[in-house]
Tab-separated table of C-alpha atoms in Angstrom:
chain	number	residue	atom	x	y	z
R	301	UNK	CA	148.692	58.621	50.424
R	302	UNK	CA	149.627	61.166	53.042
R	303	UNK	CA	148.045	64.320	54.336
R	304	UNK	CA	147.703	67.574	52.462
R	305	UNK	CA	151.256	68.480	53.384
R	306	UNK	CA	153.448	65.933	51.549
R	307	UNK	CA	156.208	66.353	54.092
R	308	UNK	CA	153.945	65.315	56.955
R	309	UNK	CA	155.456	62.275	58.721
R	310	UNK	CA	152.025	60.867	59.635
R	311	UNK	CA	149.856	59.163	56.971
R	312	UNK	CA	146.210	60.109	56.778
R	313	UNK	CA	145.206	56.459	56.420
R	314	UNK	CA	146.627	52.985	55.964
R	315	UNK	CA	145.681	50.323	53.439
R	316	UNK	CA	145.223	46.780	54.775
R	317	UNK	CA	146.099	44.348	51.995
R	318	UNK	CA	144.446	41.288	53.536
R	319	UNK	CA	146.451	38.148	52.804
R	320	UNK	CA	149.175	39.116	50.295
R	321	UNK	CA	149.473	36.829	47.296
R	322	UNK	CA	146.060	35.258	47.851
R	323	UNK	CA	143.826	38.192	46.913
R	324	UNK	CA	142.006	36.124	44.281
R	325	UNK	CA	140.972	33.611	46.962
R	326	UNK	CA	139.833	36.152	49.560
R	327	UNK	CA	136.151	35.205	49.181
R	328	UNK	CA	136.837	31.521	49.821
R	329	UNK	CA	139.261	32.252	52.643
R	330	UNK	CA	136.658	34.461	54.327
R	331	UNK	CA	134.098	31.645	54.649
R	332	UNK	CA	135.773	29.637	57.448
R	333	UNK	CA	136.680	32.857	59.265
R	334	UNK	CA	133.067	34.064	59.021
R	335	UNK	CA	131.796	30.675	60.219
R	336	UNK	CA	134.185	30.733	63.178
R	337	UNK	CA	133.111	34.286	64.045
R	338	UNK	CA	129.424	33.299	64.084
R	339	UNK	CA	130.162	30.293	66.322
R	340	UNK	CA	132.272	32.488	68.632
R	341	UNK	CA	129.561	35.149	68.946
R	342	UNK	CA	126.689	32.692	69.486
R	343	UNK	CA	128.673	30.471	71.865
R	344	UNK	CA	130.144	33.212	74.042
R	345	UNK	CA	126.988	35.339	74.165
R	346	UNK	CA	125.065	32.170	75.039
R	347	UNK	CA	127.480	31.422	77.894
R	348	UNK	CA	127.181	34.969	79.257
R	349	UNK	CA	123.367	34.765	79.130
R	350	UNK	CA	123.308	31.318	80.732
R	351	UNK	CA	125.661	32.281	83.577
R	352	UNK	CA	123.714	35.463	84.314
R	353	UNK	CA	120.329	33.678	84.419
R	354	UNK	CA	121.075	30.320	86.060
R	355	UNK	CA	121.379	30.449	89.857
R	356	UNK	CA	123.518	27.286	89.997
R	357	UNK	CA	126.165	29.026	87.867
R	358	UNK	CA	126.516	32.016	90.206
R	359	UNK	CA	129.937	30.898	91.420
R	360	UNK	CA	133.455	32.359	91.017
R	361	UNK	CA	134.485	29.793	88.407
R	362	UNK	CA	131.585	30.772	86.143
R	363	UNK	CA	132.011	34.501	86.779
R	364	UNK	CA	135.548	34.174	85.426
R	365	UNK	CA	134.206	32.161	82.493
R	366	UNK	CA	131.684	34.925	81.746
R	367	UNK	CA	134.540	37.458	81.845
R	368	UNK	CA	136.531	35.264	79.448
R	369	UNK	CA	133.532	35.048	77.096
R	370	UNK	CA	133.030	38.822	77.188
R	371	UNK	CA	136.726	39.315	76.386
R	372	UNK	CA	136.495	36.845	73.497
R	373	UNK	CA	133.396	38.528	72.042
R	374	UNK	CA	135.060	41.952	72.243
R	375	UNK	CA	138.316	40.613	70.788
R	376	UNK	CA	136.580	39.033	67.784
R	377	UNK	CA	134.527	42.119	67.080
R	378	UNK	CA	137.602	44.360	67.158
R	379	UNK	CA	138.945	42.897	63.919
R	380	UNK	CA	136.745	40.259	62.204
R	381	UNK	CA	134.067	42.619	60.733
R	382	UNK	CA	136.812	44.839	59.311
R	383	UNK	CA	138.640	41.774	57.944
R	384	UNK	CA	135.476	40.516	56.240
R	385	UNK	CA	134.973	43.959	54.660
R	386	UNK	CA	138.471	43.640	53.191
R	387	UNK	CA	137.734	40.147	51.836
R	388	UNK	CA	134.206	40.815	50.537
R	389	UNK	CA	134.102	44.467	49.490
R	390	UNK	CA	137.812	45.418	49.145
R	391	UNK	CA	137.304	48.148	51.766
R	392	UNK	CA	140.968	48.280	52.655
R	393	UNK	CA	141.422	51.855	53.838
R	394	UNK	CA	141.553	52.534	57.559
R	395	UNK	CA	142.068	55.931	59.139
R	396	UNK	CA	145.360	56.382	60.997
R	397	UNK	CA	143.671	57.014	64.363
R	398	UNK	CA	141.171	54.189	63.758
R	399	UNK	CA	144.149	51.916	63.106
R	400	UNK	CA	145.674	52.916	66.449
R	401	UNK	CA	142.356	52.254	68.219
R	402	UNK	CA	142.046	48.818	66.613
R	403	UNK	CA	145.656	48.008	67.484
R	404	UNK	CA	145.098	49.017	71.112
R	405	UNK	CA	141.945	46.942	71.558
R	406	UNK	CA	143.380	43.843	69.867
R	407	UNK	CA	146.501	43.843	72.038
R	408	UNK	CA	144.661	44.916	75.197
R	409	UNK	CA	141.994	42.215	74.882
R	410	UNK	CA	144.613	39.588	74.079
R	411	UNK	CA	146.417	40.529	77.283
R	412	UNK	CA	143.106	40.516	79.137
R	413	UNK	CA	142.338	36.973	77.955
R	414	UNK	CA	145.704	35.776	79.225
R	415	UNK	CA	145.002	37.445	82.578
R	416	UNK	CA	141.565	35.831	82.895
R	417	UNK	CA	143.058	32.388	82.216
R	418	UNK	CA	145.503	33.082	85.041
R	419	UNK	CA	142.627	34.036	87.368
R	420	UNK	CA	140.806	30.840	86.422
R	421	UNK	CA	143.922	28.820	87.332
R	422	UNK	CA	144.036	30.553	90.727
R	423	UNK	CA	140.329	29.773	91.148
R	424	UNK	CA	140.987	26.056	90.564
R	425	UNK	CA	143.928	26.200	92.973
R	426	UNK	CA	141.772	27.637	95.770
R	427	UNK	CA	138.891	25.245	95.012
R	428	UNK	CA	141.088	22.131	95.201
R	429	UNK	CA	143.683	23.117	97.815
R	430	UNK	CA	141.380	25.123	100.138
R	431	UNK	CA	137.856	23.778	99.444
R	432	UNK	CA	136.454	24.709	102.873
R	433	UNK	CA	137.600	28.322	102.520
R	434	UNK	CA	136.713	28.676	98.830
R	435	UNK	CA	133.650	30.876	99.268
R	436	UNK	CA	135.295	33.033	101.939
R	437	UNK	CA	138.444	33.634	99.862
R	438	UNK	CA	136.811	34.273	96.484
R	439	UNK	CA	134.027	36.633	97.499
R	440	UNK	CA	132.234	38.836	94.964
R	441	UNK	CA	134.283	41.813	96.183
R	442	UNK	CA	137.554	39.936	95.697
R	443	UNK	CA	136.521	38.764	92.233
R	444	UNK	CA	135.618	42.327	91.227
R	445	UNK	CA	138.940	43.696	92.517
R	446	UNK	CA	141.171	41.126	90.822
R	447	UNK	CA	139.127	41.379	87.620
R	448	UNK	CA	139.589	45.166	87.549
R	449	UNK	CA	143.290	44.799	88.388
R	450	UNK	CA	143.739	42.409	85.444
R	451	UNK	CA	141.878	44.809	83.160
R	452	UNK	CA	143.904	47.836	84.290
R	453	UNK	CA	147.179	45.929	83.883
R	454	UNK	CA	146.333	45.180	80.266
R	455	UNK	CA	145.157	48.741	79.557
R	456	UNK	CA	148.188	50.434	81.126
R	457	UNK	CA	150.682	48.147	79.388
R	458	UNK	CA	149.046	48.578	75.962
R	459	UNK	CA	148.497	52.359	75.971
R	460	UNK	CA	152.213	53.087	75.246
R	461	UNK	CA	151.951	51.193	71.938
R	462	UNK	CA	149.790	53.979	70.493
R	463	UNK	CA	152.262	56.680	71.538
R	464	UNK	CA	155.227	54.650	70.255
R	465	UNK	CA	153.535	54.331	66.867
R	466	UNK	CA	152.415	57.966	66.711
R	467	UNK	CA	155.905	59.338	67.378
R	468	UNK	CA	157.382	57.603	64.308
R	469	UNK	CA	157.886	59.275	60.914
R	470	UNK	CA	156.447	57.308	57.972
R	471	UNK	CA	158.139	57.327	54.582
R	472	UNK	CA	157.719	53.727	53.371
R	473	UNK	CA	154.181	54.082	52.091
R	474	UNK	CA	150.985	53.184	53.907
R	475	UNK	CA	150.350	49.607	52.766
R	476	UNK	CA	150.097	47.150	55.675
R	477	UNK	CA	150.450	43.517	54.604
R	478	UNK	CA	147.959	42.253	57.155
R	479	UNK	CA	144.229	41.899	57.846
R	480	UNK	CA	144.319	44.171	60.892
R	481	UNK	CA	146.532	46.806	62.506
R	482	UNK	CA	149.267	44.988	64.382
R	483	UNK	CA	151.874	46.951	66.338
R	484	UNK	CA	155.003	45.796	64.511
R	485	UNK	CA	153.294	45.624	61.108
R	486	UNK	CA	152.547	49.343	61.408
R	487	UNK	CA	155.951	50.172	62.901
R	488	UNK	CA	157.753	48.531	59.963
R	489	UNK	CA	156.327	51.206	57.638
R	490	UNK	CA	158.350	53.811	59.500
R	491	UNK	CA	161.734	55.074	58.416
R	492	UNK	CA	162.527	55.932	62.033
R	493	UNK	CA	164.139	53.830	64.741
R	494	UNK	CA	161.692	51.094	65.789
R	495	UNK	CA	164.070	49.395	68.224
R	496	UNK	CA	162.182	50.892	71.184
R	497	UNK	CA	158.907	49.513	69.752
R	498	UNK	CA	160.375	46.023	69.447
R	499	UNK	CA	161.888	46.111	72.936
R	500	UNK	CA	158.708	47.387	74.567
R	501	UNK	CA	156.651	44.781	72.702
R	502	UNK	CA	158.888	42.057	74.135
R	503	UNK	CA	158.676	43.582	77.646
R	504	UNK	CA	154.855	43.726	77.460
R	505	UNK	CA	154.717	40.101	76.280
R	506	UNK	CA	156.885	39.006	79.201
R	507	UNK	CA	154.974	41.065	81.785
R	508	UNK	CA	151.657	39.640	80.617
R	509	UNK	CA	152.196	36.270	78.930
R	510	UNK	CA	155.310	35.316	80.885
R	511	UNK	CA	153.883	36.325	84.267
R	512	UNK	CA	150.542	34.637	83.593
R	513	UNK	CA	152.154	31.408	82.423
R	514	UNK	CA	154.344	31.410	85.534
R	515	UNK	CA	151.287	31.815	87.809
R	516	UNK	CA	149.380	29.124	85.898
R	517	UNK	CA	152.340	26.729	86.157
R	518	UNK	CA	152.732	27.331	89.897
R	519	UNK	CA	148.959	26.912	90.443
R	520	UNK	CA	148.839	23.584	88.618
R	521	UNK	CA	151.986	22.341	90.317
R	522	UNK	CA	150.263	22.922	93.680
R	523	UNK	CA	147.030	21.405	92.352
R	524	UNK	CA	148.773	18.227	91.151
R	525	UNK	CA	150.584	17.903	94.481
R	526	UNK	CA	147.318	18.287	96.407
R	527	UNK	CA	145.413	15.860	94.182
R	528	UNK	CA	148.089	13.161	94.365
R	529	UNK	CA	147.885	13.326	98.155
R	530	UNK	CA	144.200	12.362	98.072
R	531	UNK	CA	143.622	8.787	99.189
R	532	UNK	CA	140.544	8.085	97.069
R	533	UNK	CA	140.900	7.406	93.330
R	534	UNK	CA	137.410	8.815	92.739
R	535	UNK	CA	138.328	12.008	94.572
R	536	UNK	CA	141.485	12.387	92.466
R	537	UNK	CA	139.520	11.827	89.258
R	538	UNK	CA	136.844	14.330	90.312
R	539	UNK	CA	139.450	16.940	91.229
R	540	UNK	CA	141.289	16.548	87.924
R	541	UNK	CA	138.040	16.619	85.937
R	542	UNK	CA	137.225	20.096	87.272
R	543	UNK	CA	140.439	21.344	85.615
R	544	UNK	CA	140.138	19.713	82.182
R	545	UNK	CA	138.088	22.508	80.590
R	546	UNK	CA	140.508	25.154	81.807
R	547	UNK	CA	143.541	23.151	80.665
R	548	UNK	CA	141.986	22.839	77.189
R	549	UNK	CA	141.372	26.610	77.123
R	550	UNK	CA	145.021	27.217	78.076
R	551	UNK	CA	146.277	24.966	75.261
R	552	UNK	CA	143.893	26.540	72.731
R	553	UNK	CA	145.041	30.039	73.688
R	554	UNK	CA	148.755	29.723	74.359
R	555	UNK	CA	149.864	27.241	71.664
R	556	UNK	CA	148.763	29.489	68.732
R	557	UNK	CA	150.013	32.542	70.670
R	558	UNK	CA	153.531	31.166	71.148
R	559	UNK	CA	153.598	29.796	67.606
R	560	UNK	CA	152.622	33.223	66.270
R	561	UNK	CA	155.143	34.985	68.548
R	562	UNK	CA	158.134	32.828	67.591
R	563	UNK	CA	157.368	32.561	63.861
R	564	UNK	CA	156.878	36.325	63.688
R	565	UNK	CA	160.297	36.992	65.241
R	566	UNK	CA	162.419	34.044	64.136
R	567	UNK	CA	160.703	32.513	61.110
R	568	UNK	CA	160.210	35.467	58.785
R	569	UNK	CA	162.887	34.266	56.363
R	570	UNK	CA	161.723	30.642	56.257
R	571	UNK	CA	157.917	30.857	56.589
R	572	UNK	CA	155.881	32.503	53.767
R	573	UNK	CA	154.214	35.775	54.726
R	574	UNK	CA	150.682	34.540	53.983
R	575	UNK	CA	151.251	31.731	56.510
R	576	UNK	CA	152.138	34.391	59.095
R	577	UNK	CA	148.827	36.146	58.393
R	578	UNK	CA	146.826	32.907	58.693
R	579	UNK	CA	148.494	32.081	61.995
R	580	UNK	CA	147.928	35.613	63.328
R	581	UNK	CA	144.202	35.423	62.517
R	582	UNK	CA	143.790	31.918	63.940
R	583	UNK	CA	145.651	33.027	67.065
R	584	UNK	CA	142.940	35.650	67.668
R	585	UNK	CA	139.910	33.706	66.424
R	586	UNK	CA	140.510	30.104	67.485
R	587	UNK	CA	140.178	30.540	71.300
R	588	UNK	CA	136.866	32.467	71.133
R	589	UNK	CA	135.478	29.805	68.777
R	590	UNK	CA	136.533	26.726	70.745
R	591	UNK	CA	136.273	27.908	74.371
R	592	UNK	CA	132.428	27.810	74.524
R	593	UNK	CA	132.439	24.383	72.867
R	594	UNK	CA	135.028	23.024	75.299
R	595	UNK	CA	133.208	24.344	78.365
R	596	UNK	CA	129.844	23.246	76.986
R	597	UNK	CA	131.073	19.681	76.435
R	598	UNK	CA	133.289	19.312	79.516
R	599	UNK	CA	131.235	21.124	82.191
R	600	UNK	CA	128.189	19.246	83.500
R	601	UNK	CA	126.511	22.309	85.045
R	602	UNK	CA	126.682	24.211	81.733
R	603	UNK	CA	125.311	21.245	79.767
R	604	UNK	CA	122.432	20.922	82.213
R	605	UNK	CA	121.851	24.687	82.081
R	606	UNK	CA	121.653	24.620	78.275
R	607	UNK	CA	119.177	21.711	78.330
R	608	UNK	CA	117.106	23.403	81.034
R	609	UNK	CA	117.091	26.704	79.136
R	610	UNK	CA	116.148	24.961	75.884
R	611	UNK	CA	113.160	23.158	77.408
R	612	UNK	CA	112.095	26.333	79.242
R	613	UNK	CA	112.040	28.269	75.957
R	614	UNK	CA	110.209	25.375	74.314
R	615	UNK	CA	107.536	25.415	77.036
R	616	UNK	CA	107.112	29.184	76.700
R	617	UNK	CA	106.689	28.909	72.914
R	618	UNK	CA	104.160	26.060	73.374
R	619	UNK	CA	102.114	28.117	75.857
R	620	UNK	CA	101.947	30.964	73.340
């Protein structure tokens, strides 16, 4: 449906179909997504609370981890509740402007997560290659500045998506075959020229994902070189162990991201559309779900902080 004026090029609202072809199974499909969302919210909020309250975790590495957790919580919340409403209550309508807002936040927070992973790689580089200058290089002021710069980069690169979508005329209906408002999924409903949208989407992906992956690769190349130059086997093992959690987070984030990117552009004719939708949702939901688990298992200070916090709460409840 369109606005009161039938010739208006802008629809009043869109309809999100969910996962096309599997509507009858929406309730069952929603259960693992809901479970993952609960784990992501509890895990990331728990990490943020732990880092803010434990003095031993007041270090640059954990500040970046808290920023990553905040980004993950915000990213999940930008689309999962709406997706569950589609699956459970068939509430598929979304206002045109609300769709643009959701699209902006999903893409902006995805770019922000990539940027934070890059900052965490730089943190490991400084910690291993310049350990004596670590605290003087990564001061609170420096962390704040580079965190804001990463945030502003993502915001400024994602704002044009909304204008590129709003300028298009729409004459192919208002049904989006997706669980959330994705840039190209919305653009494909237009009867206008979407070549600019596709080109800018590729440019934004390169400026964020490509640049961040380049910085991460350079950082770890320097880290590996520095670690291999260490004479002690124990020192090499200890240095590598400080990077394992971050390397797992990189794999969890970038593997689904690249898989989603390439299948979306080159596999549309060979991969069923419902598989595309599954991949797109896992791409957004898998990192927030697994990152707290990975850091909780791999990082000794976080494990000890959780145990300490648990026994502290237990003592408080016993005293009451």
